[in-house]
CSV table of C-alpha atoms in Angstrom, one decimal:
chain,number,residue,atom,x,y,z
F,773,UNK,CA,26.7,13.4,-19.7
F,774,UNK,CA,29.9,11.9,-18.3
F,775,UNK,CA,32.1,14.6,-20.3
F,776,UNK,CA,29.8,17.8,-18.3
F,777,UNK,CA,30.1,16.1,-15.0
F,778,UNK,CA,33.6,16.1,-15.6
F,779,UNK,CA,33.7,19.7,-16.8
F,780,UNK,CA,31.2,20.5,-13.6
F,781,UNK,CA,33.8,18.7,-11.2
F,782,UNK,CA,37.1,20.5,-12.6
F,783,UNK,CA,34.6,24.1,-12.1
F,784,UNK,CA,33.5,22.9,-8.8
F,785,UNK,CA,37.0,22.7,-7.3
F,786,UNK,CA,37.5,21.1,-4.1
F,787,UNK,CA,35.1,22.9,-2.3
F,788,UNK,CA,32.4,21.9,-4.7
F,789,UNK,CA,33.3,18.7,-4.6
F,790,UNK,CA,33.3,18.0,-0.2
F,791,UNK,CA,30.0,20.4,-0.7
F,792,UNK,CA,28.4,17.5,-2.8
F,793,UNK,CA,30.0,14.5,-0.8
F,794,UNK,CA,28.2,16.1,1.9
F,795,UNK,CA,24.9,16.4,0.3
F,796,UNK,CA,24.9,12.5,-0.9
F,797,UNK,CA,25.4,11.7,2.6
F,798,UNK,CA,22.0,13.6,3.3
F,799,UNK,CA,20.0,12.9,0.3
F,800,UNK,CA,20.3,9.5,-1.8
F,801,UNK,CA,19.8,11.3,-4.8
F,802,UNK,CA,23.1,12.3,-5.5
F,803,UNK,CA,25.5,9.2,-6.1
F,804,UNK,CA,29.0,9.1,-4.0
F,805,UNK,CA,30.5,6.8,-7.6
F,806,UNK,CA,29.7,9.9,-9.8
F,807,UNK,CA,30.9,12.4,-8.3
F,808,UNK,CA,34.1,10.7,-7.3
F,809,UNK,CA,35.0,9.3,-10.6
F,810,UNK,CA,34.3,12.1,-12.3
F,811,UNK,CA,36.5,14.5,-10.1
F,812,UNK,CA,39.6,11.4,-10.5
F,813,UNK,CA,38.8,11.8,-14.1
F,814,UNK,CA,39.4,15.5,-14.0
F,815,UNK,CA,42.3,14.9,-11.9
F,816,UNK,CA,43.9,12.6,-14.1
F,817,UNK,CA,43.5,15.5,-17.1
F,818,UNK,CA,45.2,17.9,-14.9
F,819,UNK,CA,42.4,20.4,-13.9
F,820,UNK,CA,42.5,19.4,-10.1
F,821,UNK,CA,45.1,17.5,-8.0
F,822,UNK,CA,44.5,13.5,-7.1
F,823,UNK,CA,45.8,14.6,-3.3
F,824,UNK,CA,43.5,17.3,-2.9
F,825,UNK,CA,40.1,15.7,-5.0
F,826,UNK,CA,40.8,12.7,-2.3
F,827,UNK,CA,40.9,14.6,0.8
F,828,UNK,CA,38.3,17.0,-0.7
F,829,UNK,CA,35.8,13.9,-0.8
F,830,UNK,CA,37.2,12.5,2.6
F,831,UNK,CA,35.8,15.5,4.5
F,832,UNK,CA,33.0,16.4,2.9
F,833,UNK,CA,31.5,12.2,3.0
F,834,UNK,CA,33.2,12.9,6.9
F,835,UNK,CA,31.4,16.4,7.6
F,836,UNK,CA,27.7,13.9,6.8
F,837,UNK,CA,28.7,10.9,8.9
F,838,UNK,CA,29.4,13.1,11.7
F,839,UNK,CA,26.4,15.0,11.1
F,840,UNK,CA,24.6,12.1,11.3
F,841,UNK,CA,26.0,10.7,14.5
F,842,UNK,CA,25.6,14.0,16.2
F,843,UNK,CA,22.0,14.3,15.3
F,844,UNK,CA,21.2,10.7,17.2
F,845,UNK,CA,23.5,11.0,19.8
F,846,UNK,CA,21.7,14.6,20.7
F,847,UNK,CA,18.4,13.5,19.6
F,848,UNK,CA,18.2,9.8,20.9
F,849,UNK,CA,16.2,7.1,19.0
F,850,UNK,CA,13.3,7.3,20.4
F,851,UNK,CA,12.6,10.9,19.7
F,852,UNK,CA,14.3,10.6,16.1
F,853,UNK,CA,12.1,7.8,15.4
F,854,UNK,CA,9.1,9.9,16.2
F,855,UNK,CA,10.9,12.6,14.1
F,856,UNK,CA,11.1,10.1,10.9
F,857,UNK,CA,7.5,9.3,11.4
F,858,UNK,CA,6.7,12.3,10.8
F,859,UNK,CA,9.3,14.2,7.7
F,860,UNK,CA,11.2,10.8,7.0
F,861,UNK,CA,9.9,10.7,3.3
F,862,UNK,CA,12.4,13.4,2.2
F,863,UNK,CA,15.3,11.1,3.3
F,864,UNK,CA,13.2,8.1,2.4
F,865,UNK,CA,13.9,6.8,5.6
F,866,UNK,CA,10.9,4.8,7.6
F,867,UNK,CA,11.4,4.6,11.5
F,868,UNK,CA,11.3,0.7,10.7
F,869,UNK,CA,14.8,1.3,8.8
F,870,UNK,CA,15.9,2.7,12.1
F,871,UNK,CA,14.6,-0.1,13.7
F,872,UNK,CA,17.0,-2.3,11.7
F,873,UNK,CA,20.1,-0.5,11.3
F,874,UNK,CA,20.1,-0.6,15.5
F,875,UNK,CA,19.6,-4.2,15.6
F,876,UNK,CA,22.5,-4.7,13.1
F,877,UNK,CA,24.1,-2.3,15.6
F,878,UNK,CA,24.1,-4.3,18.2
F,879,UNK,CA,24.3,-7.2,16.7
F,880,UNK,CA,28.0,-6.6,15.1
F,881,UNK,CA,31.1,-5.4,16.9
F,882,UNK,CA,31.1,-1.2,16.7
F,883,UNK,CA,33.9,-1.9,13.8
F,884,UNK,CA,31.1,-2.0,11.7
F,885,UNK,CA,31.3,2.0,11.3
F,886,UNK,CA,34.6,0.8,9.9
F,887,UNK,CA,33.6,-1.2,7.1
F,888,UNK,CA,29.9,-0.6,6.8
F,889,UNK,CA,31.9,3.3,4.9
F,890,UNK,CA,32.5,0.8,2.0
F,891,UNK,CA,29.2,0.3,1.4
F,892,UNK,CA,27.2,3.1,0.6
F,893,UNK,CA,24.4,4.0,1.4
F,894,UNK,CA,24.8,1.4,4.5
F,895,UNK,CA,27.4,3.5,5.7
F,896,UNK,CA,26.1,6.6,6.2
F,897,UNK,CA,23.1,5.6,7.8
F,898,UNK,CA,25.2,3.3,9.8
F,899,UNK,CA,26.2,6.2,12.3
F,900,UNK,CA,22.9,6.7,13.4
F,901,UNK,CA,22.9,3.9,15.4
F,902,UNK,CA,26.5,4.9,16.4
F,903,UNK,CA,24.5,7.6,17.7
F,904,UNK,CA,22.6,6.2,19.6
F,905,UNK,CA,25.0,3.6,21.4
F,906,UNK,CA,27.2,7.0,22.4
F,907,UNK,CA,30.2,5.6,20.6
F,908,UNK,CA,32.7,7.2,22.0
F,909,UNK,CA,33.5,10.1,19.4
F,910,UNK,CA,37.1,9.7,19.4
F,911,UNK,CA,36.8,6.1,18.4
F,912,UNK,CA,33.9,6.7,16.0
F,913,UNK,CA,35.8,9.9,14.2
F,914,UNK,CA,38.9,7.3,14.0
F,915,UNK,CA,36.8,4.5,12.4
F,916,UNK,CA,34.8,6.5,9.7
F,917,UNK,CA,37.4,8.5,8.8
F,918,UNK,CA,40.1,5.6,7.8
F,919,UNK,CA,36.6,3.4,6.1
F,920,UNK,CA,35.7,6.8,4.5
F,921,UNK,CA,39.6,7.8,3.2
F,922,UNK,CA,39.4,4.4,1.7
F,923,UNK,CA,36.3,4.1,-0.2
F,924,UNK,CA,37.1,7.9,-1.6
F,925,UNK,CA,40.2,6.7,-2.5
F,926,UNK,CA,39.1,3.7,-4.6
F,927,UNK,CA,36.6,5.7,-6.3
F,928,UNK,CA,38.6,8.4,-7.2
F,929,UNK,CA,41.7,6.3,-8.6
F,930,UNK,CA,39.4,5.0,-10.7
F,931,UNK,CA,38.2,7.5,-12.4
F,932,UNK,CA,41.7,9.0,-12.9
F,933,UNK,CA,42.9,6.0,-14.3
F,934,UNK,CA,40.1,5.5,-16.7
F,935,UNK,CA,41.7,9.4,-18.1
F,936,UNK,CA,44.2,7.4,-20.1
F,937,UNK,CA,41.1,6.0,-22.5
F,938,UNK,CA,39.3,9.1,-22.3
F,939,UNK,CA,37.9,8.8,-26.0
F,940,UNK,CA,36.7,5.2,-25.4
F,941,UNK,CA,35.6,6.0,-22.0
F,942,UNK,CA,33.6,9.4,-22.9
F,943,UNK,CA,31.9,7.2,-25.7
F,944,UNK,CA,30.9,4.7,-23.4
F,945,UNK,CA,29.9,6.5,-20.5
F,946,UNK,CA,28.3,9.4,-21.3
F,947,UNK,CA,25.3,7.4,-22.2
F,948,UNK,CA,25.6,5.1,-18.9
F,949,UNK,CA,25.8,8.4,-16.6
F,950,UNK,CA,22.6,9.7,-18.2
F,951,UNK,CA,21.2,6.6,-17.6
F,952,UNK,CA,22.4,5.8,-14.0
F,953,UNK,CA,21.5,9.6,-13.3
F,954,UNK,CA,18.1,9.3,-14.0
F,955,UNK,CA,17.4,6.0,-12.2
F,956,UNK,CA,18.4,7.7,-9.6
F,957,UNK,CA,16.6,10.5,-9.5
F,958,UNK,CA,13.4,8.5,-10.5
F,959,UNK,CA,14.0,5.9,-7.5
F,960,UNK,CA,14.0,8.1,-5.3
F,961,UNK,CA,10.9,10.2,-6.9
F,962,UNK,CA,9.2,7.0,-6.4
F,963,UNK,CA,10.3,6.1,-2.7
F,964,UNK,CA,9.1,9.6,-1.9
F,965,UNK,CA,5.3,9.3,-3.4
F,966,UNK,CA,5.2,6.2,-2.6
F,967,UNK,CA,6.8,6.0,1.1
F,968,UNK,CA,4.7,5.0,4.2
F,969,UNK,CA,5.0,5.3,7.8
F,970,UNK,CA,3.0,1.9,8.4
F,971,UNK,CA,5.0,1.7,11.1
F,972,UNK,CA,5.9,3.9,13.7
């Protein structure tokens, strides 16, 4: 399983690869640590360059945190609240959730877009309330781009160190990805059926 998600990042190419950092930001489904570790792997076997896999991954996480902040800043809370209520279980996403991440908001200094990148999925959602607040865009942009370069970085030099014990690795992990995969995709199967809106 590890060994064709390798194989699917070196196809992909960098294009495929800010394409599916893009989509993890949107749905939880896909994991940010697969994708990225697998692409450094194929990097460090010489199908794609570490440079280019990097910034590839840097833009396309980017392209969904700024499509996030865009959509509460234009929206507002109260109406995406409403909006949640309503289609949230695709995102499994309550309007209580929302409720949170702007209390955490407001609670921290705004240099929590900064850090809050580093731990997905906190991070994306974290721009919502970003949003929201009408951080100014310049400042936001500057903040999520230097948390997001960072955690695509980490993720992506370790999977193209871990090419030196591919044999070992392949062994090892091909079992754990199809593992990880599917707990995954069944969690959020099971957020979906069983998501509420008990409170909006």
């Amino acid at each position: 399983m590890f060994q064709t998600f390798i194989d699917l990042m070196g196809k992909a190419g960098y294009l495929g690869i800010a394409i599916m950092m893009f989509l993890e930001s949107l749905f939880p489904v896909f994991s940010s640590e697969l994708i990225l570790s697998s692409a450094g792997y194929s990097a460090g076997q010489g199908r794609l360059n570490l440079i280019g896999v990097i910034a590839a991954g840097t833009i396309g996480s980017l392209a969904g945190a700024v499509f996030w902040y865009g959509v509460a800043r234009r929206i507002g809370y109260v109406r995406l609240k409403r909006w949640v209520g309503r289609h949230g279980r695709w995102l499994t996403i309550r309007p209580r959730d929302l409720e949170r991440l702007n209390r955490y908001f407001d609670t921290h200094s705004r240099s929590v877009v900064l850090f809050g990148r580093l731990f997905p999925p906190v991070g994306t959602l974290i721009c919502i309330p970003a949003g929201f607040a009408a951080m100014r865009v310049p400042r936001f942009v500057l903040f999520v781009t230097v948390g997001t370069a960072l955690w695509v970085t980490l993720l992506t030099m370790a999977g193209y160190y871990l090419q030196g014990f591919h044999d070992r690795i392949v062994a090892w992990l091909d079992p754990l990805a199809a593992i990880v995969l599917s707990v995954l995709v069944l969690t959020y199967l099971y957020r979906v059926v069983t998501w509420r809106c008990d409170d909006a």
